[in-house]
Tab-separated table of C-alpha atoms in Angstrom:
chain	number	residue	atom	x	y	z
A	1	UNK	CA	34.400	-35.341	-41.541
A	2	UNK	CA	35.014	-32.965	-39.002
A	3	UNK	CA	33.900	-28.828	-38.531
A	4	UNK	CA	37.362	-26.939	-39.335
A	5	UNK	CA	36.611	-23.622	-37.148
A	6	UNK	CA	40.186	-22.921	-37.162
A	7	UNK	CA	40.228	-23.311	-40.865
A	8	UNK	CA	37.180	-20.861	-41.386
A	9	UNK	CA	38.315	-18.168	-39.281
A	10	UNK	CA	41.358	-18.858	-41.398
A	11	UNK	CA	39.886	-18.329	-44.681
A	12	UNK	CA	37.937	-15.195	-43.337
A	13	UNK	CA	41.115	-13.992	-42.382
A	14	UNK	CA	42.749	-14.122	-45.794
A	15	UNK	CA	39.335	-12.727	-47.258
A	16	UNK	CA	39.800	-9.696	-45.474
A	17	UNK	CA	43.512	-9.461	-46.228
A	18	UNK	CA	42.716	-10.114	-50.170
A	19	UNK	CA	40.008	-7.064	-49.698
A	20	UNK	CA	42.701	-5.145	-47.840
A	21	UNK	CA	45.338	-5.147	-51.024
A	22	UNK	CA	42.664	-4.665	-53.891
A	23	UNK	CA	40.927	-1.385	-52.608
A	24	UNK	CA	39.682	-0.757	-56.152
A	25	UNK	CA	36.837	-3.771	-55.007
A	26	UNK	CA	35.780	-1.701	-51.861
A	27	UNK	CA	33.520	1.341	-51.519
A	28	UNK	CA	34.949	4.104	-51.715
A	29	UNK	CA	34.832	6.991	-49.321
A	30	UNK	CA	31.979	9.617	-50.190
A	31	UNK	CA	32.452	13.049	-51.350
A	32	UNK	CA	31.988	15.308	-48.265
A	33	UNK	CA	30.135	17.749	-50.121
A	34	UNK	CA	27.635	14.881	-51.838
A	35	UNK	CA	24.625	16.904	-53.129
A	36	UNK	CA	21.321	16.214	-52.526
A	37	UNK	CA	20.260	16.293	-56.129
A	38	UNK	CA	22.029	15.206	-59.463
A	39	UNK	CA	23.569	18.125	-60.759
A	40	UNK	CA	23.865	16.496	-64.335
A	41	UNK	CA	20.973	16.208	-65.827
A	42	UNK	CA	20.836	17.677	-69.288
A	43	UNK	CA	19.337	15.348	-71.833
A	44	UNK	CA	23.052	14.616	-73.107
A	45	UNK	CA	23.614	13.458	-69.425
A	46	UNK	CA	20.331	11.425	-69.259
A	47	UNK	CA	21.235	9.717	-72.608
A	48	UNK	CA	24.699	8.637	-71.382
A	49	UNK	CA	23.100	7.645	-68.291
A	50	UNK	CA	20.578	5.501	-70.559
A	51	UNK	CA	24.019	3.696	-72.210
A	52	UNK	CA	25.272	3.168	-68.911
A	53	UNK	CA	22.129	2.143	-67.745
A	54	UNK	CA	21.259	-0.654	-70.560
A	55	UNK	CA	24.850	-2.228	-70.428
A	56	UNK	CA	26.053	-2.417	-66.881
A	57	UNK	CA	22.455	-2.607	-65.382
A	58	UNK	CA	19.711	-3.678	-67.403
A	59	UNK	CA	20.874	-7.085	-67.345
A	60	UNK	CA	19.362	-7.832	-64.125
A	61	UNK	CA	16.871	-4.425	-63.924
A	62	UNK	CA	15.567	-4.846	-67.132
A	63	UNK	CA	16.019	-2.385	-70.003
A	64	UNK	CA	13.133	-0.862	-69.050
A	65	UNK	CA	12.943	-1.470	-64.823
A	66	UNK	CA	10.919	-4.007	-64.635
A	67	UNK	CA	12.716	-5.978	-62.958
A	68	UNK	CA	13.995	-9.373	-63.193
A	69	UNK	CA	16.452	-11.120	-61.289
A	70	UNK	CA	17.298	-7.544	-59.974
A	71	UNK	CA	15.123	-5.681	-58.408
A	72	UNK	CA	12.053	-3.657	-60.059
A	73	UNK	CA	13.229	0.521	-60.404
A	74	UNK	CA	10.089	1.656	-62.437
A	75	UNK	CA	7.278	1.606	-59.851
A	76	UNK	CA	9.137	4.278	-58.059
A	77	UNK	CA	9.216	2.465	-54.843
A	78	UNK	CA	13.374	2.030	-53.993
A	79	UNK	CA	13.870	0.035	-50.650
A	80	UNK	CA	16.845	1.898	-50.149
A	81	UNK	CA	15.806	5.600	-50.432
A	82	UNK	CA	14.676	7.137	-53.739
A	83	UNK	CA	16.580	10.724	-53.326
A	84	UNK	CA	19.283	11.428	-55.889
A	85	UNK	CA	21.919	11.348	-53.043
A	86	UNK	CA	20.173	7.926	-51.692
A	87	UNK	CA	20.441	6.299	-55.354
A	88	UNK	CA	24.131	7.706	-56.118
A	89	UNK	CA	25.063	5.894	-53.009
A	90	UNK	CA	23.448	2.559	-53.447
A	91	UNK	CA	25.075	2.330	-57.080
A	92	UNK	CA	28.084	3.502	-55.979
A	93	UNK	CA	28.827	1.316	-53.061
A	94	UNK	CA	26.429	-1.977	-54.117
A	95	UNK	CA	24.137	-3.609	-51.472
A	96	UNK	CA	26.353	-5.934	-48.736
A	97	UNK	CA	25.556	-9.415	-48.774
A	98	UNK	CA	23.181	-9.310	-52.201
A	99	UNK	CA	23.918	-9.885	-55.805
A	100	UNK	CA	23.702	-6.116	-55.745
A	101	UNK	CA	27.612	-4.911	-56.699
A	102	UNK	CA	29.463	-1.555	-56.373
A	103	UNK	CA	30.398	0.509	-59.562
A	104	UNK	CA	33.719	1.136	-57.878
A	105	UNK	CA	35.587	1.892	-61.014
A	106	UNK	CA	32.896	4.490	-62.701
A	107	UNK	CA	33.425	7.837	-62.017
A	108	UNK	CA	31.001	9.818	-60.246
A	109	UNK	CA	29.831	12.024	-62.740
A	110	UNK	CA	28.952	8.448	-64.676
A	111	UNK	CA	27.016	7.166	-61.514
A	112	UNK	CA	25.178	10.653	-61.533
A	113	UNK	CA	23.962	10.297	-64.955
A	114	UNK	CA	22.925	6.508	-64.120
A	115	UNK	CA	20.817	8.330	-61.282
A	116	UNK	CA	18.892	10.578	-63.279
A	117	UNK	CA	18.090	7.877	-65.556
A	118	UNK	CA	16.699	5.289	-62.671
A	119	UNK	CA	14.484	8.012	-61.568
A	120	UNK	CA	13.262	8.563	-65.429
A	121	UNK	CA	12.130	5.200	-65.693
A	122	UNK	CA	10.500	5.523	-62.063
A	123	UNK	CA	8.502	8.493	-63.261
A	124	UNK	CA	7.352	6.881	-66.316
A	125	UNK	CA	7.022	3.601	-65.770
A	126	UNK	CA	3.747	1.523	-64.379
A	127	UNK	CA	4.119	-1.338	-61.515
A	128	UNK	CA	3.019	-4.749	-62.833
A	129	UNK	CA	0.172	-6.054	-61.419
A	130	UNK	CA	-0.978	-10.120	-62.072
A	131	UNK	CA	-4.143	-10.910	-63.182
A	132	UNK	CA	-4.157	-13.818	-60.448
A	133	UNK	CA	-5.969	-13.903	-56.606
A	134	UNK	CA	-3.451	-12.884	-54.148
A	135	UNK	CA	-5.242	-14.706	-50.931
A	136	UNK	CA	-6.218	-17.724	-53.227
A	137	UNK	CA	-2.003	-17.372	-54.248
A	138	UNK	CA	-1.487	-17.415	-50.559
A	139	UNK	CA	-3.307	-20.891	-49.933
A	140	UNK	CA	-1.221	-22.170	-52.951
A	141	UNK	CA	1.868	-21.244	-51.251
A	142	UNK	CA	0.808	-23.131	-47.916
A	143	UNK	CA	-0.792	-26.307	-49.319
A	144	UNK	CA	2.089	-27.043	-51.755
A	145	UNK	CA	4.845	-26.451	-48.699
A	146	UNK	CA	6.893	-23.340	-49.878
A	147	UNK	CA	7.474	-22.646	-46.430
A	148	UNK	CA	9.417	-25.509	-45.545
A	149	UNK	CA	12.167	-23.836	-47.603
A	150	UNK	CA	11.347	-20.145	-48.017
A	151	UNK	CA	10.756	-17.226	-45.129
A	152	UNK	CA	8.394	-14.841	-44.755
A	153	UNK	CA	8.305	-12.561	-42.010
A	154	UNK	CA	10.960	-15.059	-40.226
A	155	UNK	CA	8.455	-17.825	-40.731
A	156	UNK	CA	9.606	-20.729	-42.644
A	157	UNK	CA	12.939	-22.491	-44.216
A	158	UNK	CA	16.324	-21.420	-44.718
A	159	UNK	CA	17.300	-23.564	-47.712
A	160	UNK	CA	15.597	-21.345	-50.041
A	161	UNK	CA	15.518	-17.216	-50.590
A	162	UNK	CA	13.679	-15.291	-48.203
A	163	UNK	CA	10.479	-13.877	-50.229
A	164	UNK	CA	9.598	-11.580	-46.877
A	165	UNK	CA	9.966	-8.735	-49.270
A	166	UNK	CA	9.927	-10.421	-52.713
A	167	UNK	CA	7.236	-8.528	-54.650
A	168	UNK	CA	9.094	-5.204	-54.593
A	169	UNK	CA	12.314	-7.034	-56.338
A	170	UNK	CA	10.754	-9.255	-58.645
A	171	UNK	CA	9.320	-8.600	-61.741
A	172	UNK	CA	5.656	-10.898	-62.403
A	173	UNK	CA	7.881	-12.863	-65.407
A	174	UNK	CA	10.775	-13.521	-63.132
A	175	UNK	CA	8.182	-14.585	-60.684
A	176	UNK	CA	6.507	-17.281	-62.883
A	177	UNK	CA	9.677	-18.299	-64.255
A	178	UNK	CA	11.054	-19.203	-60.582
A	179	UNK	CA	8.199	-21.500	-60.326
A	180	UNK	CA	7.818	-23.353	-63.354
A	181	UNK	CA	11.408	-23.446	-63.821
A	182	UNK	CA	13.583	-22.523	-60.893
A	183	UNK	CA	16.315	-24.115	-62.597
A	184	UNK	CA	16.440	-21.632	-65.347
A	185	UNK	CA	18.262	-18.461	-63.110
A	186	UNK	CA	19.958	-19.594	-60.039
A	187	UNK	CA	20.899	-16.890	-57.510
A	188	UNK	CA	24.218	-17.125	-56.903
A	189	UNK	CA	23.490	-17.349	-52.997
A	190	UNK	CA	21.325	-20.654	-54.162
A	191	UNK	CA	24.344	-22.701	-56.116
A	192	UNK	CA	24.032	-26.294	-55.423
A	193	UNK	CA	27.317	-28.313	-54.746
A	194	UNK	CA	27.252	-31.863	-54.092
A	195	UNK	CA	30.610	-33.581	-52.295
A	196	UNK	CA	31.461	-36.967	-51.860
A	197	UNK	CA	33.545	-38.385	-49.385
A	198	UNK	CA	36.495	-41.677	-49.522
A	199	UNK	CA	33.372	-43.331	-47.874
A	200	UNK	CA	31.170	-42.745	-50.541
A	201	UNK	CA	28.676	-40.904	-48.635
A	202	UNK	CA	27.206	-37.745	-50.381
A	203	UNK	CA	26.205	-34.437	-49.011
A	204	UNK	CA	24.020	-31.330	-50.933
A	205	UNK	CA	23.452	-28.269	-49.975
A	206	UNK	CA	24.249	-24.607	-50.739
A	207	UNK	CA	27.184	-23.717	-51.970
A	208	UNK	CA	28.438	-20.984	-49.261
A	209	UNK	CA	32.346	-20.455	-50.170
A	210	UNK	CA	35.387	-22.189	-51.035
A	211	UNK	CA	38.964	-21.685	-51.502
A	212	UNK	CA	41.894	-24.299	-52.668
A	213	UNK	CA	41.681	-26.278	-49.317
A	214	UNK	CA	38.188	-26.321	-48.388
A	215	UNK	CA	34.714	-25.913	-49.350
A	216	UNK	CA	31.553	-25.110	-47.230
A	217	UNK	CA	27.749	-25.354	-47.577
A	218	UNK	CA	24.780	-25.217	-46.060
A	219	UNK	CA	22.954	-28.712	-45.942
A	220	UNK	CA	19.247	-29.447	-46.852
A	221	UNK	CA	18.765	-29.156	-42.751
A	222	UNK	CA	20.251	-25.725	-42.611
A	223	UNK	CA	23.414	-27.181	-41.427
A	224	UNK	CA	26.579	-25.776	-42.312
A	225	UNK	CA	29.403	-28.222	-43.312
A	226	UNK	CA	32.773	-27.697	-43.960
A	227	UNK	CA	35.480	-30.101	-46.069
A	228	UNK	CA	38.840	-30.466	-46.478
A	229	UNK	CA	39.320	-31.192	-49.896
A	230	UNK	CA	41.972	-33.883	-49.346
A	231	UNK	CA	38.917	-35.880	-47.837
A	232	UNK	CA	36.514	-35.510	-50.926
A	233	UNK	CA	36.722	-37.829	-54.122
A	234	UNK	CA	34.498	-35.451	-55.672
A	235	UNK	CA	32.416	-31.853	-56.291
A	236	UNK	CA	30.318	-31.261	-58.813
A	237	UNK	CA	28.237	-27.990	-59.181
A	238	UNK	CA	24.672	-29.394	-60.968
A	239	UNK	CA	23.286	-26.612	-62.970
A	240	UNK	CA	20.192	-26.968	-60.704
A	241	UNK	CA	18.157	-25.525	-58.113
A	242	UNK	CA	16.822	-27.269	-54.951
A	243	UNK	CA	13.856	-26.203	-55.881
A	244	UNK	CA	11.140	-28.367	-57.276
A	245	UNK	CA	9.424	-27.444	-60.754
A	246	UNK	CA	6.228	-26.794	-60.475
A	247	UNK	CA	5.517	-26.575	-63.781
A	248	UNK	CA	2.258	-29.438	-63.394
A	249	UNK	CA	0.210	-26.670	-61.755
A	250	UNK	CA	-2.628	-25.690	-62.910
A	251	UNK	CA	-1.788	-21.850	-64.731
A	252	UNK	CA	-4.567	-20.884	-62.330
A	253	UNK	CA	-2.399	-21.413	-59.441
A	254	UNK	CA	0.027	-20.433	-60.916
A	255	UNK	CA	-0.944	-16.999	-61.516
A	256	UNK	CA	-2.447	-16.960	-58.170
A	257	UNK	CA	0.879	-17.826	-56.834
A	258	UNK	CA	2.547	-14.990	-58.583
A	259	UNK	CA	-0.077	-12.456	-57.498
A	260	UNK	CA	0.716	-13.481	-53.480
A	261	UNK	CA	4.261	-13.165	-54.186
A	262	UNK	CA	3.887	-9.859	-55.969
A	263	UNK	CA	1.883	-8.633	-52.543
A	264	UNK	CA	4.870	-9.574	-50.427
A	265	UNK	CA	6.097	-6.076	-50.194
A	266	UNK	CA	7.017	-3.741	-47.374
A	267	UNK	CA	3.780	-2.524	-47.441
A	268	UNK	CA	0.441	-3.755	-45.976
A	269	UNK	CA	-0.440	-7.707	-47.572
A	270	UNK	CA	-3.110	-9.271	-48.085
């Protein structure tokens, strides 16, 4: 199996030209005269934004912001800026390189009314907090070796998420959830793939990208690999994370667990 660098830059190439032709999937270019505050927000706007909100959002938000596998939006803490202007933007144009897309087909006065709802549910919501021992979480986290595959702070593994900033994403359910059963919502940056070669041998990792020649991943050693598919006998795509269950703690630790992951914020920890 060999590294196909010429391939890659190939495949980057066409990504960029695909991007290129369907502008409708890029951000698009802000208003010059962007306000600084949502100038729609009459409680007809707010309850359109509140639609909007439930069915293109609250999937991954949560109906109410508390987060799930998106991040939390009714603590009032946005990582991103919490102005009207700072929130249009980040809905309008999605986060780069995160699950986080762009609404580039709603229209701008739509986006708005989103806006003023987020910052509803930011005024009246409540942040979570566990019920669990953050520092006694923290020891949990060390002795059962998360940080051979998870990062904090740049310390640790690359074969799992980085939870540097994970308590201000996460909601305390999604937490727990990812621990007992990580299995149960993948991130789509975690996808395993497993390939097997005309030899036999099998490689998993992390499924990266793939197009109709190739496919790449990121081994269990933070390697990256890349395959010609003419060379494979066979992909599969398990419906399972790397990640170990750890459903045999004790629920002590694994509240305590939860609480030191909540703490991991951009803000001072324990």
């Amino acid at each position: 199996m060999r590294t196909l660098t010429a391939l890659a830059i190939g495949w980057i190439t066409c990504v960029a030209l695909v991007s290129a032709q369907n502008p409708e999937r890029r951000p698009r270019p802000l208003p010059s005269n962007l306000p600084e505050t949502s100038p729609f927000t009459s409680a007809t706007d707010l309850e359109i934004g509140r639609k909007l909100y439930q069915g293109r959002c609250g999937h991954c938000h949560g109906q109410s912001g508390e987060g799930g596998r998106g991040a939390v939006l009714n603590a009032g803490n946005f990582r991103r800026g919490g102005s009207d202007r700072e929130l249009f933007v980040t809905i309008r144009n999605g986060i780069p390189n995160t699950e986080m897309p762009g609404a580039f087909n709603l229209p701008d006065i739509e986006i708005w009314r989103v806006v003023g709802y987020v910052q509803q549910l930011a005024r009246q919501g409540t942040a979570e907090r566990s019920a669990g021992d953050a520092v006694a979480g923290a020891m949990v986290y060390q002795k059962n070796g998360c940080a051979t595959c998870h990062r904090i702070d740049a310390a640790g593994g690359f074969i799992g998420p980085d939870l540097t900033d994970i308590g201000a994403k996460r909601a305390l359910r999604y937490l727990r959830e990812s621990i007992v059963d990580p299995s149960a919502d993948i991130p789509l940056d975690y996808r395993l793939v497993s390939v097997t070669d005309r030899r036999g041998r099998n490689v998993s990792g992390i499924h990266l990208n793939e197009d109709e020649y190739s496919i790449h991943l990121r081994d269990i050693d933070g390697n990256l690999r890349s395959f010609m598919k003419t060379e494979l006998t066979g992909i599969t795509l398990p419906r399972q994370s790397l990640m170990p269950a750890y459903a045999s703690l004790p629920p002590v630790d694994v509240e305590n667990l939860v609480a030191y992951l909540s703490s991991l914020r951009p803000a001072r920890r324990p």
